[in-house]
Amino acid sequence: MAAGETQLYAKVSNKLKGRRPPSILDPLLAMGFPAHTALKALAATGRKTVEEASDWLRCHCNDPSLDDPIPQEYALFLCPTGPLLERLQEFWRESKRQCAKNRAHEVFPHVTLCDFFTCEDQKVDCLYEALKRAGDRVLGSFPSVVPLVLHSSVSYLGFFLNGTPAEVIREFAMMFATEASVLA
């Protein structure tokens, strides 16, 4: 890595140390991982634990792009939880049993809230902050029930969101995009 890139990562690392608990990045640095790869591992593992990040780094130590400061791709999805998730998982298992695994089973049901976008590893914390801000703003108006409308064609079978809940979810996605562009 060039000296300029090392200095850039040092500046970013120092900035980030003041913005989050040192317990996330510092142990990885103490293990001897460079700041830029530690940040990449934290971004790849959702900043959950130091153990997950260090495991990720060990698994990816031979990746040719590990040392490259290439921004990662992200997307924002709304995924089912609770009883709906349980029913969908049951449906998924039964459809695989009856129809065998096919392309329809490659992507679990979700609502795509934004297109793929890139974000530098050192700015991923800003994405979390953008998501939190957008979520806090719409929390009170977020729908508990979302009506769906069936859409089918020769090559597609799915549901689309409909009505006022769809507008609230669309508003949430736009707030996230706005916050993310400002913060990250």
Coordinates of C-alpha atoms in Angstrom, one line a residue:
M1 CA 0.0 0.0 0.0
A2 CA 1.3 3.5 -0.9
A3 CA 2.3 5.8 1.9
G4 CA -0.5 8.2 1.0
E5 CA -3.1 5.5 1.4
T6 CA -1.6 4.5 4.8
Q7 CA -1.8 8.1 6.0
L8 CA -5.4 8.3 4.7
Y9 CA -6.4 5.2 6.6
A10 CA -4.6 6.5 9.7
K11 CA -6.6 9.7 9.5
V12 CA -9.9 7.8 9.0
S13 CA -9.0 5.4 11.8
N14 CA -8.3 8.3 14.2
K15 CA -11.6 10.0 13.3
L16 CA -13.6 6.8 13.8
K17 CA -12.0 6.1 17.2
G18 CA -13.6 9.2 18.5
R19 CA -17.0 8.3 17.1
R20 CA -17.5 4.7 18.4
P21 CA -16.4 2.6 21.3
P22 CA -12.8 1.5 20.9
S23 CA -13.8 -2.1 21.7
I24 CA -14.7 -2.7 18.0
L25 CA -11.7 -1.7 16.1
D26 CA -8.8 -1.7 18.6
P27 CA -8.7 -5.5 19.3
L28 CA -8.3 -6.1 15.5
L29 CA -5.5 -3.6 15.3
A30 CA -3.9 -5.2 18.4
M31 CA -4.0 -8.5 16.6
G32 CA -1.9 -7.0 13.9
F33 CA -4.5 -6.4 11.2
P34 CA -4.0 -3.1 9.2
A35 CA -6.7 -0.5 9.8
H36 CA -8.1 -0.6 6.3
T37 CA -8.5 -4.4 6.3
A38 CA -10.0 -4.3 9.9
L39 CA -12.5 -1.7 8.7
K40 CA -13.3 -3.9 5.7
A41 CA -13.9 -6.9 7.9
L42 CA -16.1 -4.9 10.3
A43 CA -18.2 -3.7 7.3
A44 CA -18.5 -7.2 5.9
T45 CA -19.7 -8.7 9.2
G46 CA -22.1 -5.9 10.1
R47 CA -19.9 -4.7 12.9
K48 CA -21.3 -7.4 15.2
T49 CA -18.3 -8.7 17.1
V50 CA -14.6 -8.7 17.0
E51 CA -14.6 -12.5 16.7
E52 CA -16.7 -12.5 13.6
A53 CA -14.5 -9.8 12.0
S54 CA -11.3 -11.6 12.8
D55 CA -12.7 -14.9 11.5
W56 CA -13.7 -13.1 8.3
L57 CA -10.2 -11.7 8.0
R58 CA -8.7 -15.2 8.4
C59 CA -11.1 -16.6 5.8
H60 CA -10.3 -13.9 3.4
C61 CA -6.5 -13.5 4.0
N62 CA -5.7 -14.8 0.5
D63 CA -8.3 -12.6 -1.3
P64 CA -6.4 -10.5 -3.9
S65 CA -8.6 -7.5 -3.3
L66 CA -8.3 -7.5 0.6
D67 CA -5.8 -4.7 0.6
D68 CA -7.5 -2.6 -2.1
P69 CA -9.5 0.3 -0.8
I70 CA -12.4 -0.7 -3.1
P71 CA -15.8 0.5 -1.9
Q72 CA -18.2 -2.4 -1.1
E73 CA -21.7 -2.7 -2.7
Y74 CA -24.7 -2.4 -0.5
A75 CA -28.5 -2.5 -0.9
L76 CA -31.3 -2.0 1.6
F77 CA -34.0 -4.7 1.8
L78 CA -37.1 -4.9 4.0
C79 CA -37.4 -8.5 5.1
P80 CA -40.2 -10.4 6.8
T81 CA -40.0 -11.3 10.5
G82 CA -42.3 -13.0 13.1
P83 CA -45.3 -15.0 12.0
L84 CA -45.0 -14.0 8.4
L85 CA -41.4 -15.1 8.3
E86 CA -42.4 -18.5 9.8
R87 CA -45.1 -19.0 7.2
L88 CA -42.9 -18.0 4.4
Q89 CA -40.2 -20.5 5.6
E90 CA -42.8 -23.2 5.7
F91 CA -44.0 -22.3 2.2
W92 CA -40.3 -22.3 1.0
R93 CA -39.7 -25.8 2.4
E94 CA -42.9 -27.2 1.0
S95 CA -42.3 -25.7 -2.4
K96 CA -38.7 -27.1 -2.5
R97 CA -40.2 -30.5 -1.6
Q98 CA -42.9 -30.4 -4.3
C99 CA -41.0 -28.6 -7.1
A100 CA -37.3 -29.3 -6.2
K101 CA -35.0 -26.3 -5.8
N102 CA -35.2 -23.8 -8.6
R103 CA -34.3 -20.2 -9.4
A104 CA -37.3 -19.0 -7.4
H105 CA -35.6 -20.4 -4.3
E106 CA -32.3 -18.4 -4.8
V107 CA -33.7 -15.1 -3.3
F108 CA -35.8 -15.1 -0.2
P109 CA -38.9 -12.8 -0.2
H110 CA -38.0 -9.2 0.5
V111 CA -38.8 -5.7 -0.5
T112 CA -36.0 -3.9 -2.3
L113 CA -35.9 -0.4 -0.8
C114 CA -33.0 1.0 -2.9
D115 CA -30.7 0.0 -5.8
F116 CA -27.2 -1.3 -5.1
F117 CA -24.8 1.5 -4.1
T118 CA -21.2 1.6 -3.0
C119 CA -19.8 2.9 0.2
E120 CA -16.2 3.1 1.4
D121 CA -15.5 0.8 4.4
Q122 CA -14.6 3.7 6.7
K123 CA -18.0 5.3 6.0
V124 CA -20.2 2.2 6.8
D125 CA -20.9 3.6 10.3
C126 CA -22.6 6.5 8.5
L127 CA -24.9 4.0 6.8
Y128 CA -25.9 2.6 10.1
E129 CA -26.5 6.1 11.4
A130 CA -28.5 7.0 8.3
L131 CA -30.7 3.9 8.7
K132 CA -31.3 4.7 12.4
R133 CA -32.2 8.3 11.7
A134 CA -34.6 7.3 8.9
G135 CA -36.1 4.6 11.0
D136 CA -36.6 6.9 14.0
R137 CA -38.4 9.4 11.8
V138 CA -41.0 7.0 10.4
L139 CA -41.2 4.6 13.4
G140 CA -44.6 5.9 14.6
S141 CA -46.2 5.7 11.1
F142 CA -44.6 2.5 9.9
P143 CA -47.3 0.0 8.9
S144 CA -47.9 -3.1 11.0
V145 CA -49.8 -4.6 8.0
V146 CA -48.8 -4.2 4.4
P147 CA -51.3 -5.1 1.7
L148 CA -49.8 -6.9 -1.2
V149 CA -51.0 -7.1 -4.8
L150 CA -50.2 -10.2 -6.9
H151 CA -48.3 -9.7 -10.0
S152 CA -47.5 -12.6 -12.4
S153 CA -46.1 -13.0 -15.9
V154 CA -44.5 -15.8 -17.8
S155 CA -41.2 -15.2 -16.1
Y156 CA -42.2 -13.6 -12.8
L157 CA -44.5 -14.3 -9.9
G158 CA -44.5 -11.9 -7.0
F159 CA -46.3 -9.3 -4.9
F160 CA -46.1 -5.6 -4.9
L161 CA -46.8 -3.2 -2.0
N162 CA -50.0 -1.3 -2.2
G163 CA -51.8 1.7 -0.6
T164 CA -50.7 4.0 2.2
P165 CA -48.3 1.5 3.8
A166 CA -46.4 1.4 0.5
E167 CA -46.1 5.2 0.6
V168 CA -44.7 5.1 4.2
I169 CA -42.2 2.5 3.2
R170 CA -41.2 4.5 0.1
E171 CA -40.8 7.6 2.3
F172 CA -38.6 5.6 4.6
A173 CA -36.4 4.5 1.7
M174 CA -36.1 8.1 0.4
M175 CA -35.2 9.3 3.9
F176 CA -32.5 6.7 4.2
A177 CA -31.1 7.6 0.7
T178 CA -31.0 11.3 1.7
E179 CA -29.4 10.6 5.1
A180 CA -26.9 8.2 3.5
S181 CA -25.9 10.7 0.8
V182 CA -25.4 13.4 3.4
L183 CA -23.5 11.2 6.0
A184 CA -21.6 8.8 3.8

